[in-house]
Amino acid sequence: MHEAMFYTQGKSDTVTCSLCCHRCTIQPGHRGLCGVRENREGRLFSLVYGLLVAEHIDPIEKKPLFHFLPGSRTYSISTVGCNFRCLHCQNFEISQYPHMHDQEIIGKQTTPEKVVALAEQKGCTSISYTYVEPTVFFEYSRRCAELARQKKIRNVYVSNGYMTPEAARDIAPFLDAINIDIKAFTDSFYKKVCKARLQPVLDNVLLFHELGVWVEVTTLIIPGLNDSDEELKEIAAFIYQIDPALPWHVSAFYPTYKMMDRPRTSPELLRKAYRIGKEAGLHHVYQGNIPGEGEDTFCPECGAKIIERNGFLLQKKQLIDGKCEACQAEIRGVWR
């Protein structure tokens, strides 16, 4: 156990957690919606500090991040738990583990020092806090990130974007990049599918951008739920309003968990989302989960292909100090 950050004590030993936008009020002996933060006699504890259930070396493109150290490797870690209950979660075995196993917490005890040392030994240029919402193991990720910075190793969150502004501002100085899901553009989707709300997510896309963290956005296109022209146009317009150079990943859905009744996303649907993003003025729109199409980076000024990808593999890169080789236009991102 590790005492949690971001909580206040109330009457009768209740606590209010302000780590994420659920802002759970938790009675003694109970946990928040995430299933991994527990009130013990008026003090809130993280039950997953240092208990890793996943450690992998991934290409950074898998996060997905296409404008952040392309071709590099990232050390990906996760605990159990999540503050969302997405019906289509591809990692539900770990994200929902406490809820599915009578509040049990599992994981291999691993110190932050060990995580950073392993990342360095494996030649990873970054550590990614991923697979479940990293906010739920905030204290641990924050300590890892602090130590990684000392070793000049970058830090990445792959996030649902539901942390509070307080938590976002606290972690931002240690984060180099974040991919945030905009899962849909309606509150009804978020309430029904994720048991959450839309607005905090939108607020955090803007906030992290303002705080100087490199931001990319992902939308998983689910047939019949968030794939209308109107909704996709609204997401594209929102991103454009923040920064037209902010990459938007439109990814294919595959039936999983509690959403086995939906068909997989067709290539035609992804192409439609791609066109909508480009017509909205976004510089960089990428198609995901169907390798071989919509993965390359083009110069927004001259149209030259500057990064060629096949799945998560880089085939060609024509960038010099973050500029297009053909016309010298600056391409936004973190390139070194």
XYZ file of C-alpha atoms in Angstrom:
336
model
C 0.000 0.000 0.000
C 1.008 3.586 -0.589
C -0.867 6.640 0.684
C -2.687 8.307 -2.161
C -2.292 11.816 -3.440
C -5.256 14.100 -4.146
C -7.804 13.402 -1.451
C -9.481 15.296 1.373
C -10.849 13.986 4.640
C -14.484 14.486 5.591
C -16.762 13.647 8.481
C -16.904 10.180 10.010
C -13.635 9.159 8.304
C -15.013 9.564 4.789
C -12.614 10.779 2.107
C -13.125 12.463 -1.242
C -10.686 11.454 -3.970
C -9.828 14.208 -6.449
C -7.507 12.216 -8.693
C -10.049 11.740 -11.476
C -13.258 13.488 -12.440
C -15.493 10.938 -10.726
C -14.326 12.614 -7.483
C -15.537 9.629 -5.471
C -16.624 10.086 -1.883
C -15.466 6.886 -0.209
C -16.663 5.437 3.071
C -14.221 3.693 5.439
C -13.372 0.213 4.221
C -14.588 0.960 0.702
C -12.923 1.768 -2.621
C -13.441 4.262 -5.403
C -14.931 3.373 -8.781
C -11.463 2.422 -10.025
C -11.346 -0.482 -7.570
C -7.750 0.212 -6.528
C -7.946 3.133 -4.066
C -9.264 2.313 -0.619
C -10.274 4.305 2.445
C -8.627 2.856 5.530
C -9.698 4.659 8.703
C -9.961 8.031 7.010
C -6.809 7.755 4.878
C -6.842 6.915 1.175
C -4.372 4.347 -0.111
C -3.311 3.155 -3.545
C -3.448 -0.633 -3.525
C -1.471 -1.049 -6.766
C 1.699 0.936 -6.070
C 4.510 -1.060 -7.676
C 2.342 -4.089 -8.500
C 2.866 -4.592 -12.225
C 0.770 -7.016 -14.245
C 2.234 -6.040 -17.606
C 5.753 -5.130 -18.766
C 6.494 -5.076 -22.484
C 8.821 -3.457 -24.979
C 6.679 -1.856 -27.685
C 7.244 0.297 -30.739
C 6.116 3.803 -29.834
C 3.769 3.675 -32.831
C 1.656 1.098 -30.952
C 0.498 3.642 -28.373
C -0.342 5.137 -30.966
C 2.091 8.039 -31.215
C 3.239 8.869 -34.751
C 4.881 12.244 -34.138
C 6.898 11.277 -31.068
C 10.338 9.720 -31.559
C 9.206 7.568 -34.509
C 10.866 4.183 -34.766
C 11.861 4.171 -31.097
C 11.063 1.579 -28.441
C 9.089 2.276 -25.281
C 8.960 0.313 -22.034
C 5.251 -0.235 -21.376
C 3.935 -0.937 -17.876
C 0.570 -1.361 -16.180
C -1.161 -2.325 -12.962
C -4.733 -3.600 -12.630
C -7.704 -1.218 -12.348
C -9.409 1.504 -14.342
C -11.742 4.420 -13.673
C -13.834 3.597 -16.776
C -16.048 0.557 -17.366
C -15.898 0.505 -21.164
C -18.070 -2.220 -22.646
C -15.547 -2.702 -25.451
C -12.321 -2.669 -23.438
C -9.648 -4.745 -25.162
C -7.693 -5.056 -21.892
C -10.660 -5.865 -19.643
C -8.834 -8.803 -18.044
C -6.570 -6.344 -16.216
C -8.557 -3.098 -16.283
C -11.588 -4.748 -14.635
C -9.686 -7.363 -12.652
C -10.645 -6.172 -9.132
C -14.324 -5.945 -10.124
C -14.256 -9.394 -11.704
C -12.336 -11.132 -8.886
C -13.952 -10.039 -5.612
C -11.699 -6.957 -5.231
C -8.485 -8.986 -5.479
C -5.333 -7.039 -6.370
C -2.543 -8.842 -8.194
C 0.847 -7.880 -9.587
C 4.589 -8.353 -9.336
C 6.273 -5.999 -6.877
C 8.598 -3.782 -8.908
C 10.213 -0.607 -7.637
C 10.261 2.564 -9.743
C 14.046 2.308 -9.743
C 13.793 -1.167 -11.276
C 11.408 0.030 -13.997
C 13.745 2.823 -15.038
C 16.792 0.544 -14.907
C 15.047 -2.034 -17.125
C 13.963 0.620 -19.610
C 17.554 1.841 -19.815
C 18.987 -1.689 -20.140
C 16.553 -2.555 -22.947
C 17.466 0.533 -24.951
C 14.041 2.159 -24.610
C 13.929 5.905 -25.094
C 10.658 6.238 -23.179
C 8.430 4.611 -20.575
C 4.728 4.305 -21.410
C 2.103 4.066 -18.696
C -0.568 2.219 -20.602
C -2.903 -0.787 -21.096
C -5.217 0.553 -18.360
C -5.825 4.172 -17.389
C -2.486 5.280 -15.865
C -4.209 7.765 -13.577
C -5.257 4.865 -11.337
C -1.594 4.135 -10.557
C -0.735 7.837 -10.503
C 1.639 7.863 -7.524
C 3.696 5.029 -8.970
C 3.794 6.410 -12.509
C 4.747 9.819 -11.163
C 7.708 8.417 -9.228
C 8.837 6.357 -12.224
C 8.564 9.461 -14.401
C 10.639 11.538 -11.990
C 13.426 8.961 -12.011
C 13.197 8.481 -15.772
C 13.695 12.211 -16.308
C 16.948 12.004 -14.365
C 18.132 9.361 -16.847
C 16.897 11.387 -19.852
C 14.236 8.773 -20.578
C 10.944 10.249 -21.821
C 7.513 9.563 -20.309
C 4.239 8.785 -22.078
C 0.645 8.438 -20.853
C -1.909 6.508 -22.891
C -5.034 7.851 -21.304
C -8.802 8.178 -21.302
C -8.252 11.800 -20.303
C -10.406 11.706 -17.155
C -7.917 12.982 -14.584
C -8.758 16.146 -12.661
C -7.059 19.425 -13.622
C -5.125 19.173 -10.355
C -3.689 15.799 -11.298
C -3.033 16.873 -14.892
C -1.077 19.910 -13.786
C 0.910 17.823 -11.324
C 2.014 15.143 -13.813
C 2.500 17.408 -16.850
C 6.037 18.562 -15.920
C 7.170 14.933 -16.095
C 5.236 13.928 -19.233
C 6.636 14.288 -22.730
C 3.642 12.947 -24.650
C 0.094 11.772 -24.093
C -2.390 10.006 -26.327
C -5.946 10.752 -25.207
C -8.999 8.867 -26.381
C -11.947 10.916 -27.528
C -14.213 7.890 -27.591
C -17.229 9.748 -28.983
C -18.656 13.247 -28.997
C -21.845 12.680 -27.003
C -22.390 12.460 -23.286
C -24.875 9.657 -23.864
C -22.139 7.439 -25.347
C -19.807 8.130 -22.439
C -22.509 7.456 -19.850
C -23.780 4.263 -21.493
C -20.558 2.725 -22.779
C -17.878 4.050 -20.385
C -19.796 5.122 -17.238
C -18.249 8.572 -17.495
C -18.740 12.023 -19.061
C -17.395 13.674 -22.204
C -16.537 17.206 -21.093
C -13.628 16.411 -18.727
C -11.934 14.538 -21.570
C -12.257 17.499 -23.937
C -11.004 19.836 -21.230
C -7.892 17.708 -20.725
C -7.009 17.535 -24.410
C -6.856 21.317 -24.342
C -5.154 21.491 -20.945
C -2.283 19.130 -21.778
C -1.753 20.974 -25.064
C -1.568 24.268 -23.166
C 0.839 22.741 -20.639
C 3.285 21.875 -23.403
C 2.849 18.089 -23.466
C 2.806 16.603 -26.971
C -0.792 15.441 -27.566
C -2.247 12.971 -30.043
C -5.897 11.886 -30.081
C -7.425 8.489 -30.840
C -11.029 7.670 -31.717
C -12.071 4.037 -32.017
C -14.803 4.013 -34.670
C -17.634 1.683 -33.585
C -20.239 0.997 -36.283
C -23.633 2.371 -35.322
C -22.459 4.097 -32.134
C -20.046 6.928 -32.949
C -19.590 6.732 -36.723
C -22.054 9.312 -38.054
C -20.729 12.056 -40.305
C -21.986 14.669 -37.858
C -20.209 13.208 -34.848
C -16.926 12.652 -36.674
C -17.077 16.216 -37.991
C -17.588 17.489 -34.446
C -14.534 15.603 -33.175
C -12.416 16.845 -36.089
C -13.598 20.428 -35.577
C -12.788 20.242 -31.862
C -9.237 19.072 -32.561
C -8.790 21.685 -35.281
C -9.865 24.430 -32.901
C -7.102 23.437 -30.502
C -4.383 22.882 -33.108
C -4.712 21.631 -36.708
C -1.276 19.988 -36.359
C -2.495 17.726 -33.551
C -2.616 14.153 -34.980
C -5.945 12.295 -34.992
C -5.893 8.485 -35.090
C -9.149 6.919 -36.296
C -8.971 3.243 -35.439
C -10.923 0.124 -36.287
C -13.096 -1.578 -33.675
C -13.084 -5.343 -33.240
C -15.826 -7.072 -31.206
C -14.652 -7.776 -27.658
C -15.688 -8.031 -23.993
C -19.347 -6.934 -23.622
C -19.671 -5.594 -27.145
C -19.627 -8.742 -29.232
C -22.826 -7.757 -31.027
C -21.222 -5.030 -33.142
C -19.515 -5.658 -36.493
C -15.855 -4.813 -36.939
C -15.072 -1.468 -38.520
C -14.716 -1.617 -42.283
C -11.845 -0.017 -44.193
C -14.473 2.143 -45.967
C -15.621 3.581 -42.644
C -12.067 4.450 -41.651
C -11.521 6.096 -45.021
C -14.623 8.199 -44.424
C -13.322 9.335 -41.039
C -9.953 10.105 -42.630
C -11.613 12.279 -45.307
C -13.682 14.091 -42.701
C -10.570 14.902 -40.696
C -8.692 16.188 -43.709
C -11.675 18.220 -44.929
C -11.856 19.811 -41.474
C -8.303 21.074 -42.008
C -6.378 18.644 -39.809
C -2.800 18.247 -41.001
C -2.360 14.651 -39.886
C -5.060 11.962 -39.798
C -4.113 8.300 -39.431
C -6.069 5.085 -39.881
C -5.367 2.426 -37.288
C -5.873 -1.292 -36.625
C -6.002 -2.134 -40.350
C -2.329 -2.226 -41.419
C -1.250 -1.115 -44.839
C -3.316 2.016 -45.372
C -3.554 5.504 -43.898
C -0.401 5.205 -41.788
C 2.028 7.496 -43.605
C 2.897 11.061 -42.673
C 2.707 13.720 -45.370
C 4.023 17.265 -45.346
C 1.042 19.618 -44.917
C 2.807 22.216 -47.079
C 4.050 20.356 -50.164
C 2.380 16.952 -49.783
C 5.631 14.947 -49.824
C 5.624 11.624 -47.988
C 7.993 12.200 -45.094
C 7.388 9.069 -42.986
C 6.350 5.748 -44.503
C 4.956 3.067 -42.186
C 3.740 -0.497 -42.471
C 1.879 -1.380 -39.302
C 4.174 -0.394 -36.445
C 7.312 -0.532 -38.600
C 9.008 2.503 -40.101
C 9.972 2.002 -43.745
C 11.288 5.440 -44.604
C 11.792 8.797 -42.894
C 12.575 11.993 -44.775
C 12.872 14.485 -41.964
C 15.850 16.669 -41.132
C 15.663 18.285 -37.694
C 11.880 18.065 -37.791
C 11.597 19.616 -41.257
C 10.399 18.200 -44.558
C 13.359 17.312 -46.757
C 11.502 18.488 -49.863
C 10.344 21.968 -48.827
C 11.869 22.565 -45.382
C 8.440 23.082 -43.780
C 8.400 22.413 -40.039
C 6.521 19.240 -39.106
C 5.107 19.449 -35.617
C 6.108 16.730 -33.185
C 8.951 15.469 -30.970
C 11.596 14.094 -33.288
C 14.680 13.745 -31.094
